[in-house]
PDB file of C-alpha atoms and ligand atoms in Angstrom:
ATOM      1  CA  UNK U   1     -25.469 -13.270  -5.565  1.00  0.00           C
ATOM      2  CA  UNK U   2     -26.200 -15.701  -8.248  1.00  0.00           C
ATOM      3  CA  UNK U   3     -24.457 -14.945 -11.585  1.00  0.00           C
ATOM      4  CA  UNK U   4     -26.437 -16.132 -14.720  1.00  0.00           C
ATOM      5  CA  UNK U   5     -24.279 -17.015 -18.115  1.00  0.00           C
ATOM      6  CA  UNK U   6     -25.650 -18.393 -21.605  1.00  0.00           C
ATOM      7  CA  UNK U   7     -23.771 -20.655 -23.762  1.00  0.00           C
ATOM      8  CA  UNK U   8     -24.038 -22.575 -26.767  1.00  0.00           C
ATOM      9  CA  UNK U   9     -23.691 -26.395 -26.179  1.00  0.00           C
ATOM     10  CA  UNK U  10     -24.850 -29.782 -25.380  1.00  0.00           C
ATOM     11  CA  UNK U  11     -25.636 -30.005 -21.472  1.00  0.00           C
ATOM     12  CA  UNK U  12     -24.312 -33.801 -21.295  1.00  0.00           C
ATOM     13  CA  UNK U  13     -21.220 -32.026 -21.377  1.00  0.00           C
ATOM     14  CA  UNK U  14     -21.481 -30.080 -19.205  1.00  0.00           C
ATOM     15  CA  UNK U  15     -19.064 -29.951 -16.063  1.00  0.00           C
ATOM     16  CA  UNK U  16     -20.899 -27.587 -13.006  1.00  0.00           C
ATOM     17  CA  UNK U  17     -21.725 -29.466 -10.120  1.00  0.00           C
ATOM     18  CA  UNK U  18     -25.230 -30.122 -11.414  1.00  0.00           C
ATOM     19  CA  UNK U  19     -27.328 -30.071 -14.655  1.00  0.00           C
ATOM     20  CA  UNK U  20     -31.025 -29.791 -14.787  1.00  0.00           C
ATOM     21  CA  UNK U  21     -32.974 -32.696 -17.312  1.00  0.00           C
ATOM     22  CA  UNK U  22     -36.401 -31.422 -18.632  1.00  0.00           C
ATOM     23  CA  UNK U  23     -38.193 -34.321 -17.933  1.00  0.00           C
ATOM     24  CA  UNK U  24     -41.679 -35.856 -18.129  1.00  0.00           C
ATOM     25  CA  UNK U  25     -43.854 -36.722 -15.053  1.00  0.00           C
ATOM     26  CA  UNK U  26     -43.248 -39.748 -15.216  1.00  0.00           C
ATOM     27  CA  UNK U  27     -39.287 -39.592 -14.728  1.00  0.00           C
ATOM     28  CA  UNK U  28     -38.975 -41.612 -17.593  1.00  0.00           C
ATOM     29  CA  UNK U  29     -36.325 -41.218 -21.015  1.00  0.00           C
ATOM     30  CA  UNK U  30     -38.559 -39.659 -23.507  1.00  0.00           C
ATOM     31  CA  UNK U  31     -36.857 -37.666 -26.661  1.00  0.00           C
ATOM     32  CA  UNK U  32     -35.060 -34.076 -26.297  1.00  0.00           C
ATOM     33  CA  UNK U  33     -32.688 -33.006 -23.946  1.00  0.00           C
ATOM     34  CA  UNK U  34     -34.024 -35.684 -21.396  1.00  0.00           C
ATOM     35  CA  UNK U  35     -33.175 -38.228 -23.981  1.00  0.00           C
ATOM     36  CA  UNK U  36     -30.122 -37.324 -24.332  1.00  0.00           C
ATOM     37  CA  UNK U  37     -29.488 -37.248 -20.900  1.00  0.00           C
ATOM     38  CA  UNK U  38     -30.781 -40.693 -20.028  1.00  0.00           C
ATOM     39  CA  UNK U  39     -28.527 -41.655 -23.052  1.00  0.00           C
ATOM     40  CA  UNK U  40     -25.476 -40.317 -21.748  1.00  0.00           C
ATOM     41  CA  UNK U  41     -25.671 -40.808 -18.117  1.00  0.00           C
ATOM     42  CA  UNK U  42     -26.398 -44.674 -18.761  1.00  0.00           C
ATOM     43  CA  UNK U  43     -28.386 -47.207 -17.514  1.00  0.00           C
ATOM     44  CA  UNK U  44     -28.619 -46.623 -13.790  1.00  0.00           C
ATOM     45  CA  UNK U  45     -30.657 -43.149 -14.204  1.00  0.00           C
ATOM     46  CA  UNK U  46     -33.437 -45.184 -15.040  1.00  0.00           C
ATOM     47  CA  UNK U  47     -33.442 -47.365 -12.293  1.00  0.00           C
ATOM     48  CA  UNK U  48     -32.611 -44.219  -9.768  1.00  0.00           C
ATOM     49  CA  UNK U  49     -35.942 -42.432 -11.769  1.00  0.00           C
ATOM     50  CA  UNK U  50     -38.183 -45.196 -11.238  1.00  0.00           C
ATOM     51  CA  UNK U  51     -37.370 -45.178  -7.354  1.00  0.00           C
ATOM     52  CA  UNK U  52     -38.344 -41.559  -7.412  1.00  0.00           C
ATOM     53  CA  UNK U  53     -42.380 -42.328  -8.001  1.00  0.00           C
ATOM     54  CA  UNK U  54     -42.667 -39.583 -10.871  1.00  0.00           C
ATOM     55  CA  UNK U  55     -42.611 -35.612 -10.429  1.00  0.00           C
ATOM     56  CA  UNK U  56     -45.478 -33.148 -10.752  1.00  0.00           C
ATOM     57  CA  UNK U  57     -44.840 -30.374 -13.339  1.00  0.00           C
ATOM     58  CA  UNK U  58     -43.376 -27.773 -11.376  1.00  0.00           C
ATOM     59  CA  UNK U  59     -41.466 -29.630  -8.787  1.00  0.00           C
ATOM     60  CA  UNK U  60     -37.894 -31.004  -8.739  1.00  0.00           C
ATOM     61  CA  UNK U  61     -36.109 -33.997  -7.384  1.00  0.00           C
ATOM     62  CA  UNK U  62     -32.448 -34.918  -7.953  1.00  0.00           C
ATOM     63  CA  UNK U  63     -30.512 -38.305  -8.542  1.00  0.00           C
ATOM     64  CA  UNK U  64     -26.660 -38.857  -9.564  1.00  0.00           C
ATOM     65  CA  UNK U  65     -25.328 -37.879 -12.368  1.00  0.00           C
ATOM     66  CA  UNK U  66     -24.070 -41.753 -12.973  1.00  0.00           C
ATOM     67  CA  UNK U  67     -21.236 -41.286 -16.141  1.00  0.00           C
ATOM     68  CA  UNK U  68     -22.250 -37.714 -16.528  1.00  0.00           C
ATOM     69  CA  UNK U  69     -19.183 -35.054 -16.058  1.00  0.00           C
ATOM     70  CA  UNK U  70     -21.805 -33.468 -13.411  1.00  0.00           C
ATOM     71  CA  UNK U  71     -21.958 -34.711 -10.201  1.00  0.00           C
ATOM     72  CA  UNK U  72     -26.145 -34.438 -10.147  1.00  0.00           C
ATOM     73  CA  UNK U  73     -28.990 -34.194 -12.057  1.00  0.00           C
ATOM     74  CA  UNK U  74     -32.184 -32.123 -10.873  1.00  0.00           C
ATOM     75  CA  UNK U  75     -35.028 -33.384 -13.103  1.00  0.00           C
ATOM     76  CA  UNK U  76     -37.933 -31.357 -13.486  1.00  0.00           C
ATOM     77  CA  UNK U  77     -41.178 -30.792 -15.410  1.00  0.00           C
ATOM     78  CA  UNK U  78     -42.106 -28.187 -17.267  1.00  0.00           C
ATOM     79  CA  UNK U  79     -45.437 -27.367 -18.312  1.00  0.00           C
ATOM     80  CA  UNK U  80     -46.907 -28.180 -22.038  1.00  0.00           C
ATOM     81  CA  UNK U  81     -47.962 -24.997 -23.564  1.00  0.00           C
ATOM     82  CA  UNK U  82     -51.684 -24.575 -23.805  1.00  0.00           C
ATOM     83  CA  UNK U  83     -52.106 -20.904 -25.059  1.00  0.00           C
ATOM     84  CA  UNK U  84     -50.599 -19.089 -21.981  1.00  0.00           C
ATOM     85  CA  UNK U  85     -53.492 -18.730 -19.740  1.00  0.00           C
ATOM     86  CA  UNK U  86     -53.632 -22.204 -18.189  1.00  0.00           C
ATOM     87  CA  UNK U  87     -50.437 -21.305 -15.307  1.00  0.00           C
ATOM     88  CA  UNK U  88     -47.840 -21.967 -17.773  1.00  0.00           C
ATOM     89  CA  UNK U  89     -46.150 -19.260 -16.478  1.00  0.00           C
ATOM     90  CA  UNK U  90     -46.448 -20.039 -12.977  1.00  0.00           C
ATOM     91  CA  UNK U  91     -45.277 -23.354 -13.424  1.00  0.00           C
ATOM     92  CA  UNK U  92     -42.945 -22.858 -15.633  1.00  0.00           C
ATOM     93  CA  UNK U  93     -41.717 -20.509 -12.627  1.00  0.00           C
ATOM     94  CA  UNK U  94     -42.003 -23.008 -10.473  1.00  0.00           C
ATOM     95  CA  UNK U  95     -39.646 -25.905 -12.359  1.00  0.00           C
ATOM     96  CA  UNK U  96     -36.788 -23.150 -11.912  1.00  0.00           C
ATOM     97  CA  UNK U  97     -37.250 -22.030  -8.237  1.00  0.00           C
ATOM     98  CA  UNK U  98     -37.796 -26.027  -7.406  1.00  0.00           C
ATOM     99  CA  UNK U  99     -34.737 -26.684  -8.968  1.00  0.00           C
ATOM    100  CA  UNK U 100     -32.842 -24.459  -7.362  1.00  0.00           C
ATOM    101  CA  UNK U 101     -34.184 -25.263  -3.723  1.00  0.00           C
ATOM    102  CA  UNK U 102     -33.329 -28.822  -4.637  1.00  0.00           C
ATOM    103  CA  UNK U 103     -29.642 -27.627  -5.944  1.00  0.00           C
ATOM    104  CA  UNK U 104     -29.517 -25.359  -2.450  1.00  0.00           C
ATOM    105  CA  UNK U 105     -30.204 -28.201  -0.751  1.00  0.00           C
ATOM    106  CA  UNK U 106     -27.157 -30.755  -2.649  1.00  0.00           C
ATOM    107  CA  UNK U 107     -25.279 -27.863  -1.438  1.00  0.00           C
ATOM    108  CA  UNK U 108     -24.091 -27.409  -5.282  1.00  0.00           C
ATOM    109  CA  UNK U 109     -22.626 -24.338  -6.151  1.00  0.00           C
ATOM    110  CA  UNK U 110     -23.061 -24.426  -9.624  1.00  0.00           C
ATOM    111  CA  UNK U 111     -25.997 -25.597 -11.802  1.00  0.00           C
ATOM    112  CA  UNK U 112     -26.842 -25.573 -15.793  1.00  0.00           C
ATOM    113  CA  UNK U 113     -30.296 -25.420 -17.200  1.00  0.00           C
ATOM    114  CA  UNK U 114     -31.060 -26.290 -20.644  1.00  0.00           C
ATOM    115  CA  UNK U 115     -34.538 -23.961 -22.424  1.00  0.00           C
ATOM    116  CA  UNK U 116     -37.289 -25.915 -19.873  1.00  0.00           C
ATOM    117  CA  UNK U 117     -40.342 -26.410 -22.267  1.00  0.00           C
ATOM    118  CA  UNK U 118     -39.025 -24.686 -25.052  1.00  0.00           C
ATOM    119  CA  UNK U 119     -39.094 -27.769 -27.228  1.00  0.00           C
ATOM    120  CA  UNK U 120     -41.510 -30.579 -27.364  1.00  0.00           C
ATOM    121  CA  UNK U 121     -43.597 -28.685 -24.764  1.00  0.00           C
ATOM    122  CA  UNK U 122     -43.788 -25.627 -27.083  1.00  0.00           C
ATOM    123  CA  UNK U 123     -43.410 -23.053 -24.876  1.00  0.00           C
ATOM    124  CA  UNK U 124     -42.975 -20.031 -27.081  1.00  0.00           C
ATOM    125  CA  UNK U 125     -39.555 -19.614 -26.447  1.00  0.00           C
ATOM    126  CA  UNK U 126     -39.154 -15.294 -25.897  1.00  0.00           C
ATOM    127  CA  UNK U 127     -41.696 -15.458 -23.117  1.00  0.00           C
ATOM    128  CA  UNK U 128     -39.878 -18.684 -21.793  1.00  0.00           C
ATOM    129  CA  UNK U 129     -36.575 -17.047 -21.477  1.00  0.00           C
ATOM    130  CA  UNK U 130     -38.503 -14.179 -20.161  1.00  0.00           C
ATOM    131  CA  UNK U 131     -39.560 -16.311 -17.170  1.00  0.00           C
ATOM    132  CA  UNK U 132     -36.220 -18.312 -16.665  1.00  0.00           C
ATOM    133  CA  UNK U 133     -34.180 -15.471 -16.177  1.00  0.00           C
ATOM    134  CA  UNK U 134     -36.354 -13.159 -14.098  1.00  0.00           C
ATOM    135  CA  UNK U 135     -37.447 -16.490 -11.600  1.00  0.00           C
ATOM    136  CA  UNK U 136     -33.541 -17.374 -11.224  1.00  0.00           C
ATOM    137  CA  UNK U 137     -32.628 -13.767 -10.726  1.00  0.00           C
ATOM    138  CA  UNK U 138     -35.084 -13.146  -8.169  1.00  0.00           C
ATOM    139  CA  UNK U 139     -34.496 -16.351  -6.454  1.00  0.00           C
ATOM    140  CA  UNK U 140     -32.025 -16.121  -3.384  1.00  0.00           C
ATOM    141  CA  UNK U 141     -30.091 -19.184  -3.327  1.00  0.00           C
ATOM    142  CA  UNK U 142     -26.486 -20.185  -2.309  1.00  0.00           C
ATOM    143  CA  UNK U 143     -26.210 -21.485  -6.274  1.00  0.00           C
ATOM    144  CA  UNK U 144     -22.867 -19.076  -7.541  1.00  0.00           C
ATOM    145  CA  UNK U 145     -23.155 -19.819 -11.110  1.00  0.00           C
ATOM    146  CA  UNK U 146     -26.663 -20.661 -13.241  1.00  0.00           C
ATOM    147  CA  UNK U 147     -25.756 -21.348 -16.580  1.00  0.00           C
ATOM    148  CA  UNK U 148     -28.424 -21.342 -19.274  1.00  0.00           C
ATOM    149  CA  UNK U 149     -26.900 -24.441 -21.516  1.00  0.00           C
ATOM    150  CA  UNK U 150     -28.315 -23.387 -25.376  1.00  0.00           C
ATOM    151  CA  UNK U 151     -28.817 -26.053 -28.024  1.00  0.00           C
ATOM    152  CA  UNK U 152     -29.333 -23.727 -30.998  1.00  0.00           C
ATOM    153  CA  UNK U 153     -27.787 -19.741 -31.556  1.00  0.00           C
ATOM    154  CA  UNK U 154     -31.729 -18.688 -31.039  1.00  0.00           C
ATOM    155  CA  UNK U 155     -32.249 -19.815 -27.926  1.00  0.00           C
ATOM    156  CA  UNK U 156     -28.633 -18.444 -26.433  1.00  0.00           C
ATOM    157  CA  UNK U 157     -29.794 -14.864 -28.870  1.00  0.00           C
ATOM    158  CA  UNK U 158     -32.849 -14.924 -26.974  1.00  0.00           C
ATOM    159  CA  UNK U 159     -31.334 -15.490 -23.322  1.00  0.00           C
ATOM    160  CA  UNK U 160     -28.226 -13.104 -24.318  1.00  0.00           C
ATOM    161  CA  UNK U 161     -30.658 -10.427 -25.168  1.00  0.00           C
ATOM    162  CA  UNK U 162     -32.110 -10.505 -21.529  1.00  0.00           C
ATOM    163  CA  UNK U 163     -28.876 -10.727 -19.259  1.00  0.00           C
TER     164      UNK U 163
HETATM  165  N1  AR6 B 201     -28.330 -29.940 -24.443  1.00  0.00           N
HETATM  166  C1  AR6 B 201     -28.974 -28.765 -24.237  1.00  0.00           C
HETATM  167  N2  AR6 B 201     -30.188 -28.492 -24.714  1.00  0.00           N
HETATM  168  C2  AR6 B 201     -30.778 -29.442 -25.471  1.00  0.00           C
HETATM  169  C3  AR6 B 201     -30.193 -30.696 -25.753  1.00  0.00           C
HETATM  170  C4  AR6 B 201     -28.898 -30.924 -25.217  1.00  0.00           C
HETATM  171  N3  AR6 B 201     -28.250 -32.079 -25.397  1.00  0.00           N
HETATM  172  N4  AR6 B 201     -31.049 -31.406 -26.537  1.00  0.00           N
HETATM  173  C5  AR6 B 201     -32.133 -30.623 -26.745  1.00  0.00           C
HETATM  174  N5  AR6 B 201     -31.976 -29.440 -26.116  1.00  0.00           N
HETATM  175  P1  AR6 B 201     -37.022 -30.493 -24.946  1.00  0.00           P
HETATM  176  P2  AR6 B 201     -39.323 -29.757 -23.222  1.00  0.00           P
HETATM  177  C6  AR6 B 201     -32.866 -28.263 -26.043  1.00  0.00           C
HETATM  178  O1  AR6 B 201     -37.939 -30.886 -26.032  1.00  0.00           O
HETATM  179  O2  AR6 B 201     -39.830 -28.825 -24.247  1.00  0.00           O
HETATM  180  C7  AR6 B 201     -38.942 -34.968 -23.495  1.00  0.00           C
HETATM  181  O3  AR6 B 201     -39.410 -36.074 -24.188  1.00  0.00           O
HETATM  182  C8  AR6 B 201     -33.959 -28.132 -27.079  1.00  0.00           C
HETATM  183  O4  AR6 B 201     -33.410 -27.680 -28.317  1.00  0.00           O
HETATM  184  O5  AR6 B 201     -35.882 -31.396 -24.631  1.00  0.00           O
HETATM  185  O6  AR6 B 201     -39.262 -29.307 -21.783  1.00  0.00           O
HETATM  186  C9  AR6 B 201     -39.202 -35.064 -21.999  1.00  0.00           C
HETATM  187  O7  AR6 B 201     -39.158 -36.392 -21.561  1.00  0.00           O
HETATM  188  C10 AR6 B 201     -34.818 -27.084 -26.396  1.00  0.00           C
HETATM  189  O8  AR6 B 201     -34.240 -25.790 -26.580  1.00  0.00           O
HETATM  190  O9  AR6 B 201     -37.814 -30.282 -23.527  1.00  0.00           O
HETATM  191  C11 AR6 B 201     -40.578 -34.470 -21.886  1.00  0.00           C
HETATM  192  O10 AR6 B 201     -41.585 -35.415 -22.215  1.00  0.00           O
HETATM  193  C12 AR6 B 201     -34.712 -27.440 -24.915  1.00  0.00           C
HETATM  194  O11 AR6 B 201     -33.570 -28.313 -24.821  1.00  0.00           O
HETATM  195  C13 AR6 B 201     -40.573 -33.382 -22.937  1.00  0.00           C
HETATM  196  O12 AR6 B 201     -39.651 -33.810 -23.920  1.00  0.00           O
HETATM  197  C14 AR6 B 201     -35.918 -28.156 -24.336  1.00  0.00           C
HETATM  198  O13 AR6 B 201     -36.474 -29.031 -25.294  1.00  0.00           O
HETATM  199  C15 AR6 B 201     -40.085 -32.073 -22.350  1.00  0.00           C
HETATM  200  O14 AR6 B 201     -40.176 -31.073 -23.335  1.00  0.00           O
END
């Protein structure tokens, strides 16, 4: 059984075995979140992304967590809100369950997720939350602890109101 937590907080910090980036297909810095990751985890996340040859919204792959507190980071792509009815949802469904195989398989036992595509992407972010917890909670996985790592009191509000 996986238990599911929200907090208010900046996810560099965090300390679980392994924090998920919300990155771009391309694996590469960008602004938000994943900038402040890059940032943070210093220069030899770049060079570990570029090995990687990009990621395809909805997947996952993983790479150290260089100075990060957290051991590993599982980047993955969310999808850009287009309106809802172009598989936003699905993949959006998809970047959690990927990152969760790929944390099953680090054998991690604990992983924080920041609001995947709730900010540049503009995934509206009640039906976001919607999707992260139900996907994580139906998701069997050796993962004890998912922590949902909240930037602002409206996103931790919105994922409060659902566990
Ligand atoms: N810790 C936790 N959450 C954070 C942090 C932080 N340090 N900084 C921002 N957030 P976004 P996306 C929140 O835009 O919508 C990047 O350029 C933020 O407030 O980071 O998936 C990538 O390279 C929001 O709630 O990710 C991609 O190109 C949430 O993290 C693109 O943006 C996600 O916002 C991905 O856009």
């Amino acid at each position: 059984m996986t238990r599911l937590e929200a907090v208010r907080g900046d996810i560099t910090t965090e300390t679980l075995d392994a924090i998920v980036n919300a990155a771009n297909s391309g694996l590469a810095p960008g602004g938000g979140v994943c900038g402040a990751i890059f940032r943070a985890a210093g220069p030899g996340l770049e060079e570990a992304c570029a090995a990687l040859g990009g990621c395809a919204t909805g997947d996952a792959k993983a790479t150290p967590g260089f100075a990060l507190p957290a051991a590993w980071i599982i980047h993955t792509v969310g999808p850009v809100w287009a309106g809802g009815d172009r598989g936003e949802p699905e993949r959006l469904a998809s970047a959690y369950r990927r990152s969760l195989e790929v944390a099953d398989g680090l054998g991690v036992r604990s992983v924080a997720f920041p609001a995947i595509s709730t900010g540049i992407f503009g995934y509206p972010l009640a039906a976001a939350t919607d999707v992260a917890v139900a996907t994580v909670r139906a998701m069997p996985s050796a993962v004890e602890l998912v922590r949902f790592v909240c930037f602002d009191e409206g996103t931790r509000t919105a994922y409060a109101a659902r566990l």
